[in-house]
Amino acid sequence: MKAIVQDVYGSADVLRLAEVDRPAPGDDEVLVRVHAAGVDAGVWHLMTGLPRLLRLAYGLRRPRRRIPGMDLAGRVEAVGRNVTRFRPGDEVYGIGRGTFAEYACAPERKLAPKPANLTFEQAAAVPASGLTALQALRDQGRVRSGQQALVIGAAGGVGTYTVQLARAFGAEVTGVCSTGKTELVRSIGADHVVDYTREDITDGTRRYDLILDIAGNRSLSRLRRILTPTGTLVLVGGDGGPWLGGTDRLLRAQLLSVVVRQRLRVLVSAERHEDLLVLTGLIEAGRVTPVVDRTYPLAEAPDAIRRLAARQARGKVVVTVPRQ
């Protein structure tokens, strides 16, 4: 099969299209004929090996997994002997491994039937980012109807889902983004939009019950300044140095949360079939719609990652795989 591969860590220049063996599913796995694969920050981190702390788990000198990609949407090609939810021909979406390829394997527990009202390209934009947004709001943020919610990074892959889900849960949403993305954030339902290049959202003039900081770099002290006395701050990733990334800020938040009234939480996303079904219900009800920025054919996957890394994307970038 054709797949994008990498043999060393580095920029998108290390990626190349190659012929590789088709994977075989394990007993609890599904082999999917991939029609589309989402591009998210996790793909960039694993491609570059940054922060270097990641290499302890994914390979010290070179990536253990040669094929990048996690999000997928496609049709079931074969199933392992313990799989009961799916059979060949089913349309599915979810989280797999090595999804920048014509075929990829995924655990049964990380897949769900594709939403009926989405194309494969739209469906591939959902899993990683949609699950992150759902769990940040519902599980860590404990969002409630009537709350004032602030989403920092509202125009990105996770942010576009966070804005829509917060509205679906009944919150009044303020989205923070750059100048060129304000109309997008307004169009997906944000009640208020702040252009961070023109206004400092942390100046203390307004306070929020819930703040979702997506891959941000603002200090905890500035974020706490605009949080209500018993409000909740959820950190979803973060920028930082080449060794620890934003890990030090996440650890400080957890330690500080022990001694202050405000709830400071760090998201560790889980890839669950049950939560994919929650997203499917919201999508099929028209309450959440994937925002696909641009699609790239498989051979141009490096360009898709370059667009993500340059922070040019509005919503999700998707890689498409030619259908046989």
mmCIF file with all atom_site columns, N, CA and C in Angstrom, residues 173-236:
data_model
loop_
_atom_site.group_PDB
_atom_site.id
_atom_site.type_symbol
_atom_site.label_atom_id
_atom_site.label_alt_id
_atom_site.label_comp_id
_atom_site.label_asym_id
_atom_site.label_entity_id
_atom_site.label_seq_id
_atom_site.pdbx_PDB_ins_code
_atom_site.Cartn_x
_atom_site.Cartn_y
_atom_site.Cartn_z
_atom_site.occupancy
_atom_site.B_iso_or_equiv
_atom_site.pdbx_formal_charge
_atom_site.auth_seq_id
_atom_site.auth_comp_id
_atom_site.auth_asym_id
_atom_site.auth_atom_id
_atom_site.pdbx_PDB_model_num
ATOM 1   N N  . VAL A 1 173 ? -20.514 32.069 25.204 1.00 0.00 ? 173 VAL A N  1
ATOM 2   C CA . VAL A 1 173 ? -19.140 31.806 24.795 1.00 0.00 ? 173 VAL A CA 1
ATOM 3   C C  . VAL A 1 173 ? -18.465 33.041 24.222 1.00 0.00 ? 173 VAL A C  1
ATOM 4   N N  . THR A 1 174 ? -17.257 33.296 24.724 1.00 0.00 ? 174 THR A N  1
ATOM 5   C CA . THR A 1 174 ? -16.369 34.294 24.139 1.00 0.00 ? 174 THR A CA 1
ATOM 6   C C  . THR A 1 174 ? -15.191 33.562 23.520 1.00 0.00 ? 174 THR A C  1
ATOM 7   N N  . GLY A 1 175 ? -14.956 33.786 22.232 1.00 0.00 ? 175 GLY A N  1
ATOM 8   C CA . GLY A 1 175 ? -13.857 33.131 21.534 1.00 0.00 ? 175 GLY A CA 1
ATOM 9   C C  . GLY A 1 175 ? -12.720 34.106 21.286 1.00 0.00 ? 175 GLY A C  1
ATOM 10  N N  . VAL A 1 176 ? -11.504 33.655 21.487 1.00 0.00 ? 176 VAL A N  1
ATOM 11  C CA . VAL A 1 176 ? -10.313 34.471 21.281 1.00 0.00 ? 176 VAL A CA 1
ATOM 12  C C  . VAL A 1 176 ? -9.532  33.915 20.098 1.00 0.00 ? 176 VAL A C  1
ATOM 13  N N  . CYS A 1 177 ? -9.175  34.785 19.152 1.00 0.00 ? 177 CYS A N  1
ATOM 14  C CA . CYS A 1 177 ? -8.446  34.351 17.962 1.00 0.00 ? 177 CYS A CA 1
ATOM 15  C C  . CYS A 1 177 ? -7.741  35.554 17.347 1.00 0.00 ? 177 CYS A C  1
ATOM 16  N N  . SER A 1 178 ? -7.058  35.353 16.223 1.00 0.00 ? 178 SER A N  1
ATOM 17  C CA . SER A 1 178 ? -6.392  36.444 15.530 1.00 0.00 ? 178 SER A CA 1
ATOM 18  C C  . SER A 1 178 ? -7.360  37.144 14.581 1.00 0.00 ? 178 SER A C  1
ATOM 19  N N  . THR A 1 179 ? -6.905  38.263 14.020 1.00 0.00 ? 179 THR A N  1
ATOM 20  C CA . THR A 1 179 ? -7.766  39.141 13.217 1.00 0.00 ? 179 THR A CA 1
ATOM 21  C C  . THR A 1 179 ? -8.438  38.406 12.060 1.00 0.00 ? 179 THR A C  1
ATOM 22  N N  . GLY A 1 180 ? -7.680  37.612 11.321 1.00 0.00 ? 180 GLY A N  1
ATOM 23  C CA . GLY A 1 180 ? -8.213  36.980 10.130 1.00 0.00 ? 180 GLY A CA 1
ATOM 24  C C  . GLY A 1 180 ? -9.189  35.852 10.387 1.00 0.00 ? 180 GLY A C  1
ATOM 25  N N  . LYS A 1 181 ? -9.375  35.485 11.641 1.00 0.00 ? 181 LYS A N  1
ATOM 26  C CA . LYS A 1 181 ? -10.234 34.345 11.958 1.00 0.00 ? 181 LYS A CA 1
ATOM 27  C C  . LYS A 1 181 ? -11.475 34.722 12.762 1.00 0.00 ? 181 LYS A C  1
ATOM 28  N N  . THR A 1 182 ? -11.677 36.016 12.994 1.00 0.00 ? 182 THR A N  1
ATOM 29  C CA . THR A 1 182 ? -12.794 36.436 13.839 1.00 0.00 ? 182 THR A CA 1
ATOM 30  C C  . THR A 1 182 ? -14.146 36.079 13.226 1.00 0.00 ? 182 THR A C  1
ATOM 31  N N  . GLU A 1 183 ? -14.286 36.231 11.913 1.00 0.00 ? 183 GLU A N  1
ATOM 32  C CA . GLU A 1 183 ? -15.571 35.936 11.282 1.00 0.00 ? 183 GLU A CA 1
ATOM 33  C C  . GLU A 1 183 ? -15.894 34.447 11.371 1.00 0.00 ? 183 GLU A C  1
ATOM 34  N N  . LEU A 1 184 ? -14.879 33.607 11.248 1.00 0.00 ? 184 LEU A N  1
ATOM 35  C CA . LEU A 1 184 ? -15.109 32.175 11.391 1.00 0.00 ? 184 LEU A CA 1
ATOM 36  C C  . LEU A 1 184 ? -15.631 31.849 12.786 1.00 0.00 ? 184 LEU A C  1
ATOM 37  N N  . VAL A 1 185 ? -14.986 32.378 13.801 1.00 0.00 ? 185 VAL A N  1
ATOM 38  C CA . VAL A 1 185 ? -15.390 32.081 15.179 1.00 0.00 ? 185 VAL A CA 1
ATOM 39  C C  . VAL A 1 185 ? -16.794 32.591 15.444 1.00 0.00 ? 185 VAL A C  1
ATOM 40  N N  . ARG A 1 186 ? -17.140 33.727 14.903 1.00 0.00 ? 186 ARG A N  1
ATOM 41  C CA . ARG A 1 186 ? -18.498 34.242 15.052 1.00 0.00 ? 186 ARG A CA 1
ATOM 42  C C  . ARG A 1 186 ? -19.500 33.342 14.312 1.00 0.00 ? 186 ARG A C  1
ATOM 43  N N  . SER A 1 187 ? -19.103 32.829 13.158 1.00 0.00 ? 187 SER A N  1
ATOM 44  C CA . SER A 1 187 ? -20.024 32.034 12.350 1.00 0.00 ? 187 SER A CA 1
ATOM 45  C C  . SER A 1 187 ? -20.350 30.685 12.981 1.00 0.00 ? 187 SER A C  1
ATOM 46  N N  . ILE A 1 188 ? -19.477 30.161 13.849 1.00 0.00 ? 188 ILE A N  1
ATOM 47  C CA . ILE A 1 188 ? -19.762 28.868 14.476 1.00 0.00 ? 188 ILE A CA 1
ATOM 48  C C  . ILE A 1 188 ? -20.467 29.013 15.818 1.00 0.00 ? 188 ILE A C  1
ATOM 49  N N  . GLY A 1 189 ? -20.861 30.247 16.149 1.00 0.00 ? 189 GLY A N  1
ATOM 50  C CA . GLY A 1 189 ? -21.754 30.415 17.285 1.00 0.00 ? 189 GLY A CA 1
ATOM 51  C C  . GLY A 1 189 ? -21.231 31.161 18.488 1.00 0.00 ? 189 GLY A C  1
ATOM 52  N N  . ALA A 1 190 ? -20.000 31.680 18.442 1.00 0.00 ? 190 ALA A N  1
ATOM 53  C CA . ALA A 1 190 ? -19.500 32.435 19.585 1.00 0.00 ? 190 ALA A CA 1
ATOM 54  C C  . ALA A 1 190 ? -20.368 33.673 19.809 1.00 0.00 ? 190 ALA A C  1
ATOM 55  N N  . ASP A 1 191 ? -20.741 33.915 21.068 1.00 0.00 ? 191 ASP A N  1
ATOM 56  C CA . ASP A 1 191 ? -21.541 35.104 21.388 1.00 0.00 ? 191 ASP A CA 1
ATOM 57  C C  . ASP A 1 191 ? -20.704 36.374 21.309 1.00 0.00 ? 191 ASP A C  1
ATOM 58  N N  . HIS A 1 192 ? -19.423 36.254 21.643 1.00 0.00 ? 192 HIS A N  1
ATOM 59  C CA . HIS A 1 192 ? -18.495 37.384 21.606 1.00 0.00 ? 192 HIS A CA 1
ATOM 60  C C  . HIS A 1 192 ? -17.179 36.882 21.026 1.00 0.00 ? 192 HIS A C  1
ATOM 61  N N  . VAL A 1 193 ? -16.496 37.743 20.279 1.00 0.00 ? 193 VAL A N  1
ATOM 62  C CA . VAL A 1 193 ? -15.213 37.374 19.690 1.00 0.00 ? 193 VAL A CA 1
ATOM 63  C C  . VAL A 1 193 ? -14.192 38.447 20.033 1.00 0.00 ? 193 VAL A C  1
ATOM 64  N N  . VAL A 1 194 ? -13.033 38.028 20.505 1.00 0.00 ? 194 VAL A N  1
ATOM 65  C CA . VAL A 1 194 ? -11.959 38.945 20.866 1.00 0.00 ? 194 VAL A CA 1
ATOM 66  C C  . VAL A 1 194 ? -10.758 38.687 19.969 1.00 0.00 ? 194 VAL A C  1
ATOM 67  N N  . ASP A 1 195 ? -10.260 39.738 19.331 1.00 0.00 ? 195 ASP A N  1
ATOM 68  C CA . ASP A 1 195 ? -9.044  39.672 18.526 1.00 0.00 ? 195 ASP A CA 1
ATOM 69  C C  . ASP A 1 195 ? -7.862  39.944 19.462 1.00 0.00 ? 195 ASP A C  1
ATOM 70  N N  . TYR A 1 196 ? -7.071  38.915 19.732 1.00 0.00 ? 196 TYR A N  1
ATOM 71  C CA . TYR A 1 196 ? -6.009  39.079 20.732 1.00 0.00 ? 196 TYR A CA 1
ATOM 72  C C  . TYR A 1 196 ? -4.893  40.013 20.265 1.00 0.00 ? 196 TYR A C  1
ATOM 73  N N  . THR A 1 197 ? -4.841  40.323 18.954 1.00 0.00 ? 197 THR A N  1
ATOM 74  C CA . THR A 1 197 ? -3.820  41.256 18.490 1.00 0.00 ? 197 THR A CA 1
ATOM 75  C C  . THR A 1 197 ? -4.201  42.700 18.792 1.00 0.00 ? 197 THR A C  1
ATOM 76  N N  . ARG A 1 198 ? -5.466  42.919 19.146 1.00 0.00 ? 198 ARG A N  1
ATOM 77  C CA . ARG A 1 198 ? -5.938  44.284 19.418 1.00 0.00 ? 198 ARG A CA 1
ATOM 78  C C  . ARG A 1 198 ? -6.400  44.491 20.855 1.00 0.00 ? 198 ARG A C  1
ATOM 79  N N  . GLU A 1 199 ? -6.650  43.405 21.550 1.00 0.00 ? 199 GLU A N  1
ATOM 80  C CA . GLU A 1 199 ? -7.203  43.523 22.907 1.00 0.00 ? 199 GLU A CA 1
ATOM 81  C C  . GLU A 1 199 ? -6.582  42.470 23.814 1.00 0.00 ? 199 GLU A C  1
ATOM 82  N N  . ASP A 1 200 ? -6.211  42.863 25.010 1.00 0.00 ? 200 ASP A N  1
ATOM 83  C CA . ASP A 1 200 ? -5.650  41.943 25.987 1.00 0.00 ? 200 ASP A CA 1
ATOM 84  C C  . ASP A 1 200 ? -6.788  41.350 26.810 1.00 0.00 ? 200 ASP A C  1
ATOM 85  N N  . ILE A 1 201 ? -7.084  40.091 26.553 1.00 0.00 ? 201 ILE A N  1
ATOM 86  C CA . ILE A 1 201 ? -8.207  39.449 27.223 1.00 0.00 ? 201 ILE A CA 1
ATOM 87  C C  . ILE A 1 201 ? -7.944  39.268 28.712 1.00 0.00 ? 201 ILE A C  1
ATOM 88  N N  . THR A 1 202 ? -6.682  39.335 29.128 1.00 0.00 ? 202 THR A N  1
ATOM 89  C CA . THR A 1 202 ? -6.342  39.116 30.541 1.00 0.00 ? 202 THR A CA 1
ATOM 90  C C  . THR A 1 202 ? -6.168  40.422 31.318 1.00 0.00 ? 202 THR A C  1
ATOM 91  N N  . ASP A 1 203 ? -6.764  41.510 30.828 1.00 0.00 ? 203 ASP A N  1
ATOM 92  C CA . ASP A 1 203 ? -6.592  42.785 31.536 1.00 0.00 ? 203 ASP A CA 1
ATOM 93  C C  . ASP A 1 203 ? -7.479  42.906 32.780 1.00 0.00 ? 203 ASP A C  1
ATOM 94  N N  . GLY A 1 204 ? -8.345  41.930 33.008 1.00 0.00 ? 204 GLY A N  1
ATOM 95  C CA . GLY A 1 204 ? -9.147  41.910 34.226 1.00 0.00 ? 204 GLY A CA 1
ATOM 96  C C  . GLY A 1 204 ? -10.455 42.653 34.148 1.00 0.00 ? 204 GLY A C  1
ATOM 97  N N  . THR A 1 205 ? -10.836 43.164 32.973 1.00 0.00 ? 205 THR A N  1
ATOM 98  C CA . THR A 1 205 ? -12.084 43.917 32.879 1.00 0.00 ? 205 THR A CA 1
ATOM 99  C C  . THR A 1 205 ? -13.309 43.003 32.886 1.00 0.00 ? 205 THR A C  1
ATOM 100 N N  . ARG A 1 206 ? -13.109 41.721 32.581 1.00 0.00 ? 206 ARG A N  1
ATOM 101 C CA . ARG A 1 206 ? -14.219 40.782 32.583 1.00 0.00 ? 206 ARG A CA 1
ATOM 102 C C  . ARG A 1 206 ? -13.759 39.450 33.152 1.00 0.00 ? 206 ARG A C  1
ATOM 103 N N  . ARG A 1 207 ? -14.649 38.787 33.900 1.00 0.00 ? 207 ARG A N  1
ATOM 104 C CA . ARG A 1 207 ? -14.300 37.499 34.497 1.00 0.00 ? 207 ARG A CA 1
ATOM 105 C C  . ARG A 1 207 ? -15.185 36.392 33.941 1.00 0.00 ? 207 ARG A C  1
ATOM 106 N N  . TYR A 1 208 ? -14.647 35.177 33.984 1.00 0.00 ? 208 TYR A N  1
ATOM 107 C CA . TYR A 1 208 ? -15.331 34.033 33.378 1.00 0.00 ? 208 TYR A CA 1
ATOM 108 C C  . TYR A 1 208 ? -15.435 32.882 34.378 1.00 0.00 ? 208 TYR A C  1
ATOM 109 N N  . ASP A 1 209 ? -16.534 32.134 34.240 1.00 0.00 ? 209 ASP A N  1
ATOM 110 C CA . ASP A 1 209 ? -16.724 30.957 35.089 1.00 0.00 ? 209 ASP A CA 1
ATOM 111 C C  . ASP A 1 209 ? -15.849 29.795 34.632 1.00 0.00 ? 209 ASP A C  1
ATOM 112 N N  . LEU A 1 210 ? -15.566 29.757 33.337 1.00 0.00 ? 210 LEU A N  1
ATOM 113 C CA . LEU A 1 210 ? -14.811 28.651 32.759 1.00 0.00 ? 210 LEU A CA 1
ATOM 114 C C  . LEU A 1 210 ? -13.907 29.192 31.656 1.00 0.00 ? 210 LEU A C  1
ATOM 115 N N  . ILE A 1 211 ? -12.628 28.843 31.734 1.00 0.00 ? 211 ILE A N  1
ATOM 116 C CA . ILE A 1 211 ? -11.664 29.230 30.700 1.00 0.00 ? 211 ILE A CA 1
ATOM 117 C C  . ILE A 1 211 ? -11.034 27.968 30.135 1.00 0.00 ? 211 ILE A C  1
ATOM 118 N N  . LEU A 1 212 ? -11.063 27.849 28.821 1.00 0.00 ? 212 LEU A N  1
ATOM 119 C CA . LEU A 1 212 ? -10.380 26.770 28.120 1.00 0.00 ? 212 LEU A CA 1
ATOM 120 C C  . LEU A 1 212 ? -9.200  27.388 27.382 1.00 0.00 ? 212 LEU A C  1
ATOM 121 N N  . ASP A 1 213 ? -7.990  27.089 27.822 1.00 0.00 ? 213 ASP A N  1
ATOM 122 C CA . ASP A 1 213 ? -6.784  27.621 27.191 1.00 0.00 ? 213 ASP A CA 1
ATOM 123 C C  . ASP A 1 213 ? -6.177  26.520 26.333 1.00 0.00 ? 213 ASP A C  1
ATOM 124 N N  . ILE A 1 214 ? -6.302  26.671 25.025 1.00 0.00 ? 214 ILE A N  1
ATOM 125 C CA . ILE A 1 214 ? -5.887  25.629 24.095 1.00 0.00 ? 214 ILE A CA 1
ATOM 126 C C  . ILE A 1 214 ? -4.510  25.974 23.524 1.00 0.00 ? 214 ILE A C  1
ATOM 127 N N  . ALA A 1 215 ? -3.519  25.183 23.909 1.00 0.00 ? 215 ALA A N  1
ATOM 128 C CA . ALA A 1 215 ? -2.146  25.364 23.415 1.00 0.00 ? 215 ALA A CA 1
ATOM 129 C C  . ALA A 1 215 ? -1.679  26.803 23.594 1.00 0.00 ? 215 ALA A C  1
ATOM 130 N N  . GLY A 1 216 ? -1.987  27.378 24.733 1.00 0.00 ? 216 GLY A N  1
ATOM 131 C CA . GLY A 1 216 ? -1.624  28.771 24.986 1.00 0.00 ? 216 GLY A CA 1
ATOM 132 C C  . GLY A 1 216 ? -0.294  28.910 25.696 1.00 0.00 ? 216 GLY A C  1
ATOM 133 N N  . ASN A 1 217 ? 0.123   30.158 25.864 1.00 0.00 ? 217 ASN A N  1
ATOM 134 C CA . ASN A 1 217 ? 1.368   30.426 26.579 1.00 0.00 ? 217 ASN A CA 1
ATOM 135 C C  . ASN A 1 217 ? 1.205   31.555 27.603 1.00 0.00 ? 217 ASN A C  1
ATOM 136 N N  . ARG A 1 218 ? -0.039  31.889 27.927 1.00 0.00 ? 218 ARG A N  1
ATOM 137 C CA . ARG A 1 218 ? -0.257  32.923 28.931 1.00 0.00 ? 218 ARG A CA 1
ATOM 138 C C  . ARG A 1 218 ? 0.019   32.357 30.317 1.00 0.00 ? 218 ARG A C  1
ATOM 139 N N  . SER A 1 219 ? 0.539   33.200 31.190 1.00 0.00 ? 219 SER A N  1
ATOM 140 C CA . SER A 1 219 ? 0.895   32.736 32.526 1.00 0.00 ? 219 SER A CA 1
ATOM 141 C C  . SER A 1 219 ? -0.348  32.376 33.322 1.00 0.00 ? 219 SER A C  1
ATOM 142 N N  . LEU A 1 220 ? -0.176  31.484 34.281 1.00 0.00 ? 220 LEU A N  1
ATOM 143 C CA . LEU A 1 220 ? -1.290  31.095 35.144 1.00 0.00 ? 220 LEU A CA 1
ATOM 144 C C  . LEU A 1 220 ? -1.829  32.291 35.914 1.00 0.00 ? 220 LEU A C  1
ATOM 145 N N  . SER A 1 221 ? -0.942  33.182 36.346 1.00 0.00 ? 221 SER A N  1
ATOM 146 C CA . SER A 1 221 ? -1.391  34.336 37.133 1.00 0.00 ? 221 SER A CA 1
ATOM 147 C C  . SER A 1 221 ? -2.309  35.237 36.320 1.00 0.00 ? 221 SER A C  1
ATOM 148 N N  . ARG A 1 222 ? -2.006  35.437 35.029 1.00 0.00 ? 222 ARG A N  1
ATOM 149 C CA . ARG A 1 222 ? -2.851  36.285 34.195 1.00 0.00 ? 222 ARG A CA 1
ATOM 150 C C  . ARG A 1 222 ? -4.186  35.603 33.895 1.00 0.00 ? 222 ARG A C  1
ATOM 151 N N  . LEU A 1 223 ? -4.172  34.305 33.714 1.00 0.00 ? 223 LEU A N  1
ATOM 152 C CA . LEU A 1 223 ? -5.419  33.594 33.465 1.00 0.00 ? 223 LEU A CA 1
ATOM 153 C C  . LEU A 1 223 ? -6.288  33.578 34.715 1.00 0.00 ? 223 LEU A C  1
ATOM 154 N N  . ARG A 1 224 ? -5.694  33.398 35.875 1.00 0.00 ? 224 ARG A N  1
ATOM 155 C CA . ARG A 1 224 ? -6.468  33.383 37.113 1.00 0.00 ? 224 ARG A CA 1
ATOM 156 C C  . ARG A 1 224 ? -7.092  34.745 37.400 1.00 0.00 ? 224 ARG A C  1
ATOM 157 N N  . ARG A 1 225 ? -6.474  35.791 36.917 1.00 0.00 ? 225 ARG A N  1
ATOM 158 C CA . ARG A 1 225 ? -6.987  37.152 37.141 1.00 0.00 ? 225 ARG A CA 1
ATOM 159 C C  . ARG A 1 225 ? -8.366  37.342 36.523 1.00 0.00 ? 225 ARG A C  1
ATOM 160 N N  . ILE A 1 226 ? -8.650  36.612 35.434 1.00 0.00 ? 226 ILE A N  1
ATOM 161 C CA . ILE A 1 226 ? -9.943  36.789 34.762 1.00 0.00 ? 226 ILE A CA 1
ATOM 162 C C  . ILE A 1 226 ? -10.883 35.621 35.036 1.00 0.00 ? 226 ILE A C  1
ATOM 163 N N  . LEU A 1 227 ? -10.548 34.805 36.014 1.00 0.00 ? 227 LEU A N  1
ATOM 164 C CA . LEU A 1 227 ? -11.385 33.691 36.423 1.00 0.00 ? 227 LEU A CA 1
ATOM 165 C C  . LEU A 1 227 ? -12.161 34.091 37.672 1.00 0.00 ? 227 LEU A C  1
ATOM 166 N N  . THR A 1 228 ? -13.426 33.714 37.743 1.00 0.00 ? 228 THR A N  1
ATOM 167 C CA . THR A 1 228 ? -14.197 34.008 38.959 1.00 0.00 ? 228 THR A CA 1
ATOM 168 C C  . THR A 1 228 ? -13.564 33.292 40.156 1.00 0.00 ? 228 THR A C  1
ATOM 169 N N  . PRO A 1 229 ? -13.872 33.723 41.379 1.00 0.00 ? 229 PRO A N  1
ATOM 170 C CA . PRO A 1 229 ? -13.203 33.144 42.562 1.00 0.00 ? 229 PRO A CA 1
ATOM 171 C C  . PRO A 1 229 ? -13.302 31.628 42.671 1.00 0.00 ? 229 PRO A C  1
ATOM 172 N N  . THR A 1 230 ? -14.385 31.051 42.171 1.00 0.00 ? 230 THR A N  1
ATOM 173 C CA . THR A 1 230 ? -14.514 29.594 42.213 1.00 0.00 ? 230 THR A CA 1
ATOM 174 C C  . THR A 1 230 ? -14.608 29.009 40.807 1.00 0.00 ? 230 THR A C  1
ATOM 175 N N  . GLY A 1 231 ? -14.101 29.739 39.822 1.00 0.00 ? 231 GLY A N  1
ATOM 176 C CA . GLY A 1 231 ? -14.173 29.300 38.434 1.00 0.00 ? 231 GLY A CA 1
ATOM 177 C C  . GLY A 1 231 ? -13.175 28.195 38.119 1.00 0.00 ? 231 GLY A C  1
ATOM 178 N N  . THR A 1 232 ? -13.250 27.709 36.885 1.00 0.00 ? 232 THR A N  1
ATOM 179 C CA . THR A 1 232 ? -12.413 26.583 36.447 1.00 0.00 ? 232 THR A CA 1
ATOM 180 C C  . THR A 1 232 ? -11.594 26.974 35.227 1.00 0.00 ? 232 THR A C  1
ATOM 181 N N  . LEU A 1 233 ? -10.299 26.702 35.303 1.00 0.00 ? 233 LEU A N  1
ATOM 182 C CA . LEU A 1 233 ? -9.384  26.868 34.175 1.00 0.00 ? 233 LEU A CA 1
ATOM 183 C C  . LEU A 1 233 ? -8.947  25.487 33.721 1.00 0.00 ? 233 LEU A C  1
ATOM 184 N N  . VAL A 1 234 ? -9.138  25.198 32.425 1.00 0.00 ? 234 VAL A N  1
ATOM 185 C CA . VAL A 1 234 ? -8.700  23.924 31.859 1.00 0.00 ? 234 VAL A CA 1
ATOM 186 C C  . VAL A 1 234 ? -7.599  24.214 30.846 1.00 0.00 ? 234 VAL A C  1
ATOM 187 N N  . LEU A 1 235 ? -6.432  23.624 31.072 1.00 0.00 ? 235 LEU A N  1
ATOM 188 C CA . LEU A 1 235 ? -5.298  23.788 30.168 1.00 0.00 ? 235 LEU A CA 1
ATOM 189 C C  . LEU A 1 235 ? -5.282  22.606 29.203 1.00 0.00 ? 235 LEU A C  1
ATOM 190 N N  . VAL A 1 236 ? -5.347  22.924 27.924 1.00 0.00 ? 236 VAL A N  1
ATOM 191 C CA . VAL A 1 236 ? -5.345  21.895 26.881 1.00 0.00 ? 236 VAL A CA 1
ATOM 192 C C  . VAL A 1 236 ? -4.038  22.045 26.107 1.00 0.00 ? 236 VAL A C  1
#
